[in-house]
Each structure stands twice: as structure tokens, then as C-alpha cells.
Coordinates of C-alpha atoms (C1' of nucleotides) in Angstrom, one line a residue:
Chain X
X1 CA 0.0 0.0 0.0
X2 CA 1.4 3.6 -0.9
X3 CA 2.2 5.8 1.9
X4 CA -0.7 7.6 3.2
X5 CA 1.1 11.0 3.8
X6 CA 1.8 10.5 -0.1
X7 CA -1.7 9.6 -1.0
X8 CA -3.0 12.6 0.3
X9 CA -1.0 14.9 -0.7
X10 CA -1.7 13.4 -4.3
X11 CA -5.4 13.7 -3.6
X12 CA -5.4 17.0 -2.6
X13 CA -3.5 18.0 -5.2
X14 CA -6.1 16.5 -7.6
X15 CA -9.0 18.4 -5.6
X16 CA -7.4 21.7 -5.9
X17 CA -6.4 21.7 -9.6
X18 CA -9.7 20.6 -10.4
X19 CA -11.7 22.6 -8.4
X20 CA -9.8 26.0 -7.2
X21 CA -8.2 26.4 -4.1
X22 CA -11.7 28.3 -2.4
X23 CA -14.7 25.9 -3.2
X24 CA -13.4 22.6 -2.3
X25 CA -14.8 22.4 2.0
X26 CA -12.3 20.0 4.1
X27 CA -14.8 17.3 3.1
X28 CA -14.7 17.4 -0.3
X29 CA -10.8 16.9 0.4
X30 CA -11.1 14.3 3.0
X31 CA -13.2 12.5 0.3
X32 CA -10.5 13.3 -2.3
X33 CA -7.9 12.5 -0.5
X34 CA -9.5 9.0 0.5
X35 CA -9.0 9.1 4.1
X36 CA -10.6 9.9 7.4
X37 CA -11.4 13.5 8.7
X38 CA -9.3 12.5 11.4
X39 CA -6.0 10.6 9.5
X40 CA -6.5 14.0 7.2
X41 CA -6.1 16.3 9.8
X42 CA -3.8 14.4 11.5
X43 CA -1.5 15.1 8.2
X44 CA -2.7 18.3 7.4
X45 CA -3.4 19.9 10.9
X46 CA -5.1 23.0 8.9
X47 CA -6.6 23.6 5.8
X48 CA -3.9 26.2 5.3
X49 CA -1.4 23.2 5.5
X50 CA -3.7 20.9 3.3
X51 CA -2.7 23.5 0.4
X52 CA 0.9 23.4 1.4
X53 CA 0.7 19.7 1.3
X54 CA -0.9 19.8 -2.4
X55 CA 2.0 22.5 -4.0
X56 CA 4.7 20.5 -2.2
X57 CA 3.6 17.5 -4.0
X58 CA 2.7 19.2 -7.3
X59 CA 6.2 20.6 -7.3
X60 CA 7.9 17.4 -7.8
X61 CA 5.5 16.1 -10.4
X62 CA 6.0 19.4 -12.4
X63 CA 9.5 19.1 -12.2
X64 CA 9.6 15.1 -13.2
X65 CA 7.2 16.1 -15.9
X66 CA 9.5 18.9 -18.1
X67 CA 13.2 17.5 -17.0
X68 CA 13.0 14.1 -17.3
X69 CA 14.0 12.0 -20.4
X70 CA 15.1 15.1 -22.4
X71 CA 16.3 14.9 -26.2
X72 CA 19.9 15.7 -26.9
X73 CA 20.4 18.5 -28.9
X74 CA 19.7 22.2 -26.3
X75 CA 17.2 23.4 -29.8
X76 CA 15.1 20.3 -29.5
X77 CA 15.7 20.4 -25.5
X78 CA 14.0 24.1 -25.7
X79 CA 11.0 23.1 -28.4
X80 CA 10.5 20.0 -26.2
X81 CA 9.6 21.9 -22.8
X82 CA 7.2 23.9 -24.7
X83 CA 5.6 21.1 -25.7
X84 CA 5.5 19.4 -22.1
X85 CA 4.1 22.5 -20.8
X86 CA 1.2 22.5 -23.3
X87 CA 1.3 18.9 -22.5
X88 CA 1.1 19.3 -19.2
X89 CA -1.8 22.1 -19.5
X90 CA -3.8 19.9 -21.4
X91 CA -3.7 17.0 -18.9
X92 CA -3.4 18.5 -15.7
X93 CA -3.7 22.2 -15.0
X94 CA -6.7 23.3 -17.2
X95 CA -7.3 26.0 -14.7
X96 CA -3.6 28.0 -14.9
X97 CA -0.8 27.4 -12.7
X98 CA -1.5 25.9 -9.0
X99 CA 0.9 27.9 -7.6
X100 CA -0.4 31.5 -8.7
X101 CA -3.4 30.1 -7.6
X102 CA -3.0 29.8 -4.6
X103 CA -1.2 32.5 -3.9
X104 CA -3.7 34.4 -5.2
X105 CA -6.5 32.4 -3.1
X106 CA -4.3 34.1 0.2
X107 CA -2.5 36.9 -1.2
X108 CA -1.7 37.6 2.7
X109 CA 0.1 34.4 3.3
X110 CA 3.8 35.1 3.6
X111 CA 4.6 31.1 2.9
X112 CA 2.8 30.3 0.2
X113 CA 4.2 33.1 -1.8
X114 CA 7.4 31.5 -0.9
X115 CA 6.8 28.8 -2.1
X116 CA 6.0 30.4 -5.4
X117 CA 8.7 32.2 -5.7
X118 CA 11.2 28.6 -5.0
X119 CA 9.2 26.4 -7.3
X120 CA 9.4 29.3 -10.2
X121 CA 13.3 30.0 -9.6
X122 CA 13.5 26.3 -9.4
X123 CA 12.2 25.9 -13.1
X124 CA 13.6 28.8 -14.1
X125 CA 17.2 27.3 -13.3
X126 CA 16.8 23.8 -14.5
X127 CA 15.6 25.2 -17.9
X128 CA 18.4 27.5 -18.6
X129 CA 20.8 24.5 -17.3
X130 CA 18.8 22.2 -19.6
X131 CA 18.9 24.8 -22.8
X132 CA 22.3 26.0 -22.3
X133 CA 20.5 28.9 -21.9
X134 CA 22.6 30.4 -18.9
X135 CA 22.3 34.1 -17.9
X136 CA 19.0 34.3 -19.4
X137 CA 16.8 32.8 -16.7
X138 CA 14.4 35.3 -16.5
X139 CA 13.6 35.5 -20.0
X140 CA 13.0 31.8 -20.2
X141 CA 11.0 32.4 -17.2
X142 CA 8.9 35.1 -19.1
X143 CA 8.0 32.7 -22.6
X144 CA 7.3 29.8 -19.9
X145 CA 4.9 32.1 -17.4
X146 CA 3.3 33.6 -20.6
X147 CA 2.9 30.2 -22.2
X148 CA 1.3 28.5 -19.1
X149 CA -1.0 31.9 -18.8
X150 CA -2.0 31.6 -22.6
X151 CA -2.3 28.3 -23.3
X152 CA -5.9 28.1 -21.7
X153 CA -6.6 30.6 -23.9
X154 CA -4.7 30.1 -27.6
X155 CA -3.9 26.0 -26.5
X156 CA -1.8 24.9 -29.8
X157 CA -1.4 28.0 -30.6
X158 CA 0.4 29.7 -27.6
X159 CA 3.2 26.4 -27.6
X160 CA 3.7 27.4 -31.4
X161 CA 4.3 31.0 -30.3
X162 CA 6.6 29.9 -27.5
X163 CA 8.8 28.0 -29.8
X164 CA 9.3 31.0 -32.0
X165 CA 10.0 33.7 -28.9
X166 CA 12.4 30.5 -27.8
X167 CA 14.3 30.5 -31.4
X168 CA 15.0 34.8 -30.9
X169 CA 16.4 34.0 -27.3
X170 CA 18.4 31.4 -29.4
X171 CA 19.6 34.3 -32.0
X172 CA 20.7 37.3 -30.2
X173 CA 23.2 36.5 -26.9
X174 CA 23.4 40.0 -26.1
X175 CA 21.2 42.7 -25.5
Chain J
X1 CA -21.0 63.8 -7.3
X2 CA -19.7 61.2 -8.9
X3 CA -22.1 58.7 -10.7
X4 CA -22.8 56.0 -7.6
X5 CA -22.6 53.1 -9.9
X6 CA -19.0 53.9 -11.5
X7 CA -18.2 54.7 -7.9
X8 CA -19.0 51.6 -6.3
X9 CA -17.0 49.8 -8.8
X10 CA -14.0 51.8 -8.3
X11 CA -14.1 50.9 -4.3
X12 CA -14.5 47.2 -5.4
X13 CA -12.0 46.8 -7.6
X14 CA -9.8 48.5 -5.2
X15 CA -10.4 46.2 -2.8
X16 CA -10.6 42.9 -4.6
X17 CA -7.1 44.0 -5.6
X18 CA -5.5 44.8 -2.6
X19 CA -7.1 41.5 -1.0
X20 CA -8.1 39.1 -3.2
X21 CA -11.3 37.6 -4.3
X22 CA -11.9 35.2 -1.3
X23 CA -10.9 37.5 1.9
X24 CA -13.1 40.3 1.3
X25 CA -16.6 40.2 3.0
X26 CA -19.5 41.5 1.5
X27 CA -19.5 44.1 4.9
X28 CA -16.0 45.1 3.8
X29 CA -16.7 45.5 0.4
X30 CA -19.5 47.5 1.1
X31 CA -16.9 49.8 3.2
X32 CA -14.5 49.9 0.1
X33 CA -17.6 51.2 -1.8
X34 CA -18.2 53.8 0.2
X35 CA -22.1 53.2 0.1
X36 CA -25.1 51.3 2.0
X37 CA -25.2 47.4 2.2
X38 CA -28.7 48.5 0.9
X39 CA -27.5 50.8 -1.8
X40 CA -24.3 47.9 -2.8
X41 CA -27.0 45.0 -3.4
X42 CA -29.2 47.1 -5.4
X43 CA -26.4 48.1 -7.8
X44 CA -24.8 44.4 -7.4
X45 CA -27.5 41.8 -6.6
X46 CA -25.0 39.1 -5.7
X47 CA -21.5 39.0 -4.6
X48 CA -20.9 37.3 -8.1
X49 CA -21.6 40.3 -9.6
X50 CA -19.3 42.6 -7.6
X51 CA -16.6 40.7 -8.9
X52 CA -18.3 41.5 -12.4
X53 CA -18.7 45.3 -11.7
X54 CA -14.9 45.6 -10.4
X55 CA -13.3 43.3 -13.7
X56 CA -15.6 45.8 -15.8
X57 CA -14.5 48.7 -14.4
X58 CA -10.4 47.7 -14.4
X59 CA -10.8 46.3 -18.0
X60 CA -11.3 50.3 -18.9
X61 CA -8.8 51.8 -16.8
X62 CA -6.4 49.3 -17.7
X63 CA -6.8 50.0 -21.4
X64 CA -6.2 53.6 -21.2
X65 CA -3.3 53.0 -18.7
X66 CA -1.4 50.9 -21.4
X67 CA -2.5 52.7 -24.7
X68 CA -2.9 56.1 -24.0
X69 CA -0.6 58.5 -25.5
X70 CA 1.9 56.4 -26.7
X71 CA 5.2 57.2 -28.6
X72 CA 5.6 57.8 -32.0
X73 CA 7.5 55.5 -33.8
X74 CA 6.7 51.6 -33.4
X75 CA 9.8 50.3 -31.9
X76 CA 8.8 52.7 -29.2
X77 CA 5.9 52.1 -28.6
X78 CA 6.5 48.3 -27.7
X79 CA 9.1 49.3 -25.0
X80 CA 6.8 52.0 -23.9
X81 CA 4.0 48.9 -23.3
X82 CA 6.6 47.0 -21.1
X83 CA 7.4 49.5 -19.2
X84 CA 4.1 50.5 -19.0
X85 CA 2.9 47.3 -17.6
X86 CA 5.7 47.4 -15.4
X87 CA 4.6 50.6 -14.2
X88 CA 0.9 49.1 -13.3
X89 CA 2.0 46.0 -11.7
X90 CA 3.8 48.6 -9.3
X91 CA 1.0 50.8 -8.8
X92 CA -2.0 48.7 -8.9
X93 CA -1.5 44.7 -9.2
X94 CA 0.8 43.9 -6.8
X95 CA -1.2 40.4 -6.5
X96 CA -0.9 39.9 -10.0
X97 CA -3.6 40.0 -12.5
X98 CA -7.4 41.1 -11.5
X99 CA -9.3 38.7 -14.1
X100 CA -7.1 35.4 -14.2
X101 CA -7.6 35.9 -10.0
X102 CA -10.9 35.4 -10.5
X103 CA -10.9 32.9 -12.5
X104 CA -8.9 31.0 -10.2
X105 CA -11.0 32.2 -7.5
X106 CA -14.0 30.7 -9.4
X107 CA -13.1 28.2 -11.8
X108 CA -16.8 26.9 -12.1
X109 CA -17.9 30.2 -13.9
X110 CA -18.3 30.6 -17.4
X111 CA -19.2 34.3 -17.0
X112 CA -15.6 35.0 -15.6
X113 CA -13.9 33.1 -18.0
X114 CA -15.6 34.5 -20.9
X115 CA -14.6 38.0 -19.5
X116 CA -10.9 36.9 -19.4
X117 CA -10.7 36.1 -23.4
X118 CA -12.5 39.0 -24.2
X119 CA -9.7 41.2 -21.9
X120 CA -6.8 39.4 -23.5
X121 CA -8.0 39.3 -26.4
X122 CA -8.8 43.4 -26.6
X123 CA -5.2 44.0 -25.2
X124 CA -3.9 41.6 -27.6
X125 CA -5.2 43.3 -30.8
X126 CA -4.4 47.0 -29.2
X127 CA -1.0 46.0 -28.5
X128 CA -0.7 44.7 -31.9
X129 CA -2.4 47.4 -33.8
X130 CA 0.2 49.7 -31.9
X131 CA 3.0 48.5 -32.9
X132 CA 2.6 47.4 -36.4
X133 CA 3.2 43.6 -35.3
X134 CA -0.1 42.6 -37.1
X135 CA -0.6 38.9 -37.1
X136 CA 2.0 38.2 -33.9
X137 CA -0.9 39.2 -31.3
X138 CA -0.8 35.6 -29.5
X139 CA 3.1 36.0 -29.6
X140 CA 2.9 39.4 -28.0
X141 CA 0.1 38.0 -25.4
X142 CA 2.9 35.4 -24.5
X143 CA 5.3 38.5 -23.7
X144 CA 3.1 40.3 -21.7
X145 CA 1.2 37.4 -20.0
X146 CA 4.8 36.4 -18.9
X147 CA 5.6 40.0 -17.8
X148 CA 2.9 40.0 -16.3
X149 CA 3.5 36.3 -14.2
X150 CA 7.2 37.2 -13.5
X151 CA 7.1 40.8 -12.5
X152 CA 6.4 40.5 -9.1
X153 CA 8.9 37.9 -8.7
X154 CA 11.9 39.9 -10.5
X155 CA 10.6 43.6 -11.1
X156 CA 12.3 45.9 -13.4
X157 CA 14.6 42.5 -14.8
X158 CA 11.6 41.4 -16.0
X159 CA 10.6 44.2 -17.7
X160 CA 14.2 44.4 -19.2
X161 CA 13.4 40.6 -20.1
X162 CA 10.5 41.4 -22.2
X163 CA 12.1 44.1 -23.9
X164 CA 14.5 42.1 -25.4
X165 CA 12.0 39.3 -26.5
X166 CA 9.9 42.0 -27.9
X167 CA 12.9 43.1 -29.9
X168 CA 13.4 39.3 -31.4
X169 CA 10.0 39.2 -32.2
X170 CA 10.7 42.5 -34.9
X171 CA 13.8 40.5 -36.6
X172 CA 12.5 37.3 -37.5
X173 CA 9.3 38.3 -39.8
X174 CA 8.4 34.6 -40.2
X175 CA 8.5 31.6 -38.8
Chain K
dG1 C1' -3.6 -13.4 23.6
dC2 C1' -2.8 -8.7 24.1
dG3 C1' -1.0 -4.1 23.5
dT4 C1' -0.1 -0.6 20.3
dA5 C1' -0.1 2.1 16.2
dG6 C1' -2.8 3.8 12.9
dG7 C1' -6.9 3.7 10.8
dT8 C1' -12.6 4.7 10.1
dA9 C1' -17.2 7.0 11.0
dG10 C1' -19.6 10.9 11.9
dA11 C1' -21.9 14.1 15.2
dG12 C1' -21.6 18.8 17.1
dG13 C1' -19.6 23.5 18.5
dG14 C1' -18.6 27.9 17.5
dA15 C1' -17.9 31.3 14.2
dT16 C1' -18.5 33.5 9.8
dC17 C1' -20.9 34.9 5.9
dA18 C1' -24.1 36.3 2.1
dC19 C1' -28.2 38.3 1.9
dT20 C1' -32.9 40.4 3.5
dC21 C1' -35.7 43.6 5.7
dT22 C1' -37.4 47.4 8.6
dA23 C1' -37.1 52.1 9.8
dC24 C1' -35.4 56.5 8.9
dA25 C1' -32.8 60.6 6.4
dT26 C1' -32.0 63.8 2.4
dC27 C1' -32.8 66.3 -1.7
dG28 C1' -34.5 68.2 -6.0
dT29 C1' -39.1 69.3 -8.3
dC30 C1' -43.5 70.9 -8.9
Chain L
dG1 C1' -44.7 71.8 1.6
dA2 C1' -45.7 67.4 -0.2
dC3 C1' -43.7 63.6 -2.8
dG4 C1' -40.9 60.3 -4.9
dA5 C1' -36.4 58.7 -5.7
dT6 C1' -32.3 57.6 -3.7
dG7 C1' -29.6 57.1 0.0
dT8 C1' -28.0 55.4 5.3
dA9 C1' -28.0 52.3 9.4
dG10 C1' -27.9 48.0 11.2
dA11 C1' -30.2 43.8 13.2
dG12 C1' -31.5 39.2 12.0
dT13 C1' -31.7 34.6 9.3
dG14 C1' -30.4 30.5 7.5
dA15 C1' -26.7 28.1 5.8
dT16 C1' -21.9 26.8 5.5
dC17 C1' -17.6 25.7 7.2
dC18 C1' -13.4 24.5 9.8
dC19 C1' -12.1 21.9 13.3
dT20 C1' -12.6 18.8 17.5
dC21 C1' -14.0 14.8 19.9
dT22 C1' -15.9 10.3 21.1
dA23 C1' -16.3 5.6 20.0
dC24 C1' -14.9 1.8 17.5
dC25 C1' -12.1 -1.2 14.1
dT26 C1' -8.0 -3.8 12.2
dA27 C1' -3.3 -5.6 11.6
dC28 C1' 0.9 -6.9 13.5
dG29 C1' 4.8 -8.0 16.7
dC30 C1' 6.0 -10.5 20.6

DNA sequence: GCGTAGGTAGAGGGATCACTCTACATCGTC
DNA sequence: GACGATGTAGAGTGATCCCTCTACCTACGC
């Protein structure tokens, strides 16, 4: 049997992607998550931590999701995140980005835009790494946040676009 | 005296910005307004529509904000639009965008999402009506969606970021 | 066989919240 | 000076929600 800590998180994860971060009552997560009110809070002491639990989670999936099994060439290393994000869009975050999301569910909570700002820096470093890309973090960071914002929006489209704004990053080194 | 309705919209979009979508109670929205709980649900029947009345009213000043006055020649004109952004993150989004919030603070509305496309999609053609880049819109939506994401995480670097992704996207004319 | 760790089931408290309703004030117009 | 439109003030209602707590079950090591 998987590890409940593990099972939950996973569940919760699933809730809040699929329903927001504000509708979903601790019930609807205990059910979710496939436990008892009690093992739930027992994890989780507070819904507040419940979301915690669900980003922490998320995080590592994202990250297994764009950086594992990579092609060899850095151009089809750069073409093939943009495609993983649209991929992972499609399958997973119809709603936009869980971590903006919650942020923006508790703009006053000093940790969860923490955790934001970690799991973005996080990506923004393994990409450049990835792409040979180094130095130019942030603007790899910009095409990805725009992309992920868009792509609900333009879907196929928006990864094309990418792709292009990803070949200019390629072109010009300096500013 | 200003006209009651434009100025209870002005009070909630103030507050749903500086708090977010879920904190705010309908008594302290009613003090952001400046008016009656009485006179609030008359112009704003439900709480759902609140959120409608503030989106509305930010949809306009965010428009004239961003293409108001702008610069002559085209090249510019798309700096002046980063920095510009830039400028209203600062100012008045410090949480980020007003409409995807509320998407993500109601993901089960179709009203609120139907809002969002038509935002982007108006900012979108402006932006590419202003700058000559006809036919790039969703590329420049990627910029400034990503500008957008990233600013409050890296400020003025991102704005600098975006610049220089904005000038690729002049060079390469085609795919 | 028994203790312990870790689980289920679910009722109830206490607080908050969206929304309604009654009663009263103000002001421009005829 | 009466009147209608438009506003304020604020108490009350019904529902929801987070969280706690009691009572019980099951598997496993020794």
C-alpha cells in the first residue's frame, strides 16, 4: 500500500487543480484524498497546510514532468519543454498554474508566496541549465509564465508562439 | 458627485485587488464602496456580480493606462508597453492579474472566463495594432502574459526581459 | 492473547458569511 | 410643503464551514 502521507498529498492535489483552491470544503478533500477526517487532519493539521501539502507535491511532479527523459540537442531540448508545458496544461492544470493560484486564493500568506517564488526560480534554473541557456533565466522564465497563462486561452497556438519567442532567445546573446 | 454606480465599482476593484477575491466580506466590500449594504446589493445583486462590476471597471482603466498617449515611432511604442505594464503592476497589481484571479478564485464560472478572453483578447489586438506587429498578437500576449507572471517575482529584470523578447520578435518576420 | 499504532465513521460546536428587511434621512421638483 | 427617488444604518436569518472529539475497528509484533 502507498504511503498515506503520499496519497494525500496526491489527492489534494487533484482536488485543488480541479476545483480551485476556495470551493473545495475540508470534506470534499477528505473525500479526495481518500481518508478519514481524522488521518486527514492528522497530516494536514489546517486547511492552510492541506494546500501546502498539495504544492509540495505538485512541485515534484512538475519538475519530473519537463526535466525528465530530455532529447539531446539544447534546440530540441528548448521546443521539447514547450511542448511538455502544453502537454502538461492539457492533462493536468486546465485551470492556470497551481501555484499562482494559490497565492492568489491568500494573497496575505507570507509562505505560500514563498513557495511560489522557490518552485518558479527552481524551473527557471533547470531550464536555462537544460537549454544552455545560462544568464538568461528570466527571460526563459517570461515565454514559460506567458505560455502557461495563454495556453488556456490560444492551446496549440500559444506552444507554437513559444517556440518562436524561444528561437529569438536562441539568436541574439546580447542585448 | 460622482455617478454612484462607477463609484462603487471603483471601491470594489480597489479592494478585490489589494485582498483578493476570497478574503473580502460582502460588509467590507460594502466599506471599500463607500455606500449602503442596501445601496451595494441594489447596484450588485449578488456578490458574483461585484466581482463582475470591479473586472468591468479595471478592463477600462487598464486599457487607457497601457495605450494612452503612446510614442511615435513603433519600436517605441513596444518598450513603452513594457514598461508601462511594469509601471501598473507597481502601482496597482501587486497580486498579479485582476481577471485570471478570479478565474482562479471561481473556476466553475463561465461568466468569468468569458470575461478573461475577451480582456486578453482586446489587449492583444491594441498592443498589436500599436505596434505594427499585425498577425504576432498571441506572440505578444505570451510577452506580456509572462511580464505580467514574472514581474512581481523579479521587477524591473523582468521588464528588461521582455524588452529584449519584444525586440526578437521585430527581426524574424516569419517563422 | 494482548497491546499498540494507525486507521474509520460521523456528530456537534462555534464562528463567519451572504443576503434580506425594517425604519429613517435627504434632496430636487412641482 | 408634499412627494418620490435615492440614499443610510444595522439587526436578523439561515446556511456553511473549519475543526474537535468520542467511539470503534484492524493488523501486527511479541
Amino acid at each position: 500500500m502507498t504511503d498515506t502521507k503520499t496519497k494525500i498529498a496526491a489527492g489534494l492535489e487533484r482536488a485543488f487543480a480541479a476545483r480551485g483552491f476556495a470551493e473545495p470544503s475540508v470534506e470534499d478533500l477528505r473525500d479526495a484524498a481518500g481518508v478519514s477526517l481524522r488521518t486527514l487532519y492528522k497530516y494536514t493539521p489546517s486547511r492552510a497546510d492541506m494546500v501546502v501539502a498539495a504544492l509540495e507535491h505538485r512541485h515534484g511532479r512538475y519538475l519530473a514532468h519537463l526535466f525528465e527523459d530530455l532529447p539531446e540537442t539544447q534546440q530540441a531540448v528548448l521546443d521539447a519543454l514547450f511542448e511538455r508545458v502544453g502537454d502538461w496544461m492539457a492533462a493536468e492544470a486546465a485551470h492556470g498554474c497551481l501555484f499562482h493560484g494559490a497565492v492568489a486564493a491568500e494573497p496575505g500568506s507570507e509562505g505560500l508566496r514563498e513557495l511560489l517564488t522557490r518552485h518558479k526560480a527552481e524551473v527557471a534554473r533547470r531550464a536555462a541549465a537544460a537549454t544552455g541557456l545560462d544568464g538568461r533565466e528570466i527571460e526563459l522564465l517570461v515565454i514559460l509564465e506567458g505560455l502557461t497563462q495563454t495556453w488556456s486561452l490560444h492551446r496549440d497556438a500559444a506552444v507554437t508562439s513559444a517556440k518562436r519567442l524561444g528561437h529569438g532567445l536562441r539568436m541574439n546573446g546580447a542585448a
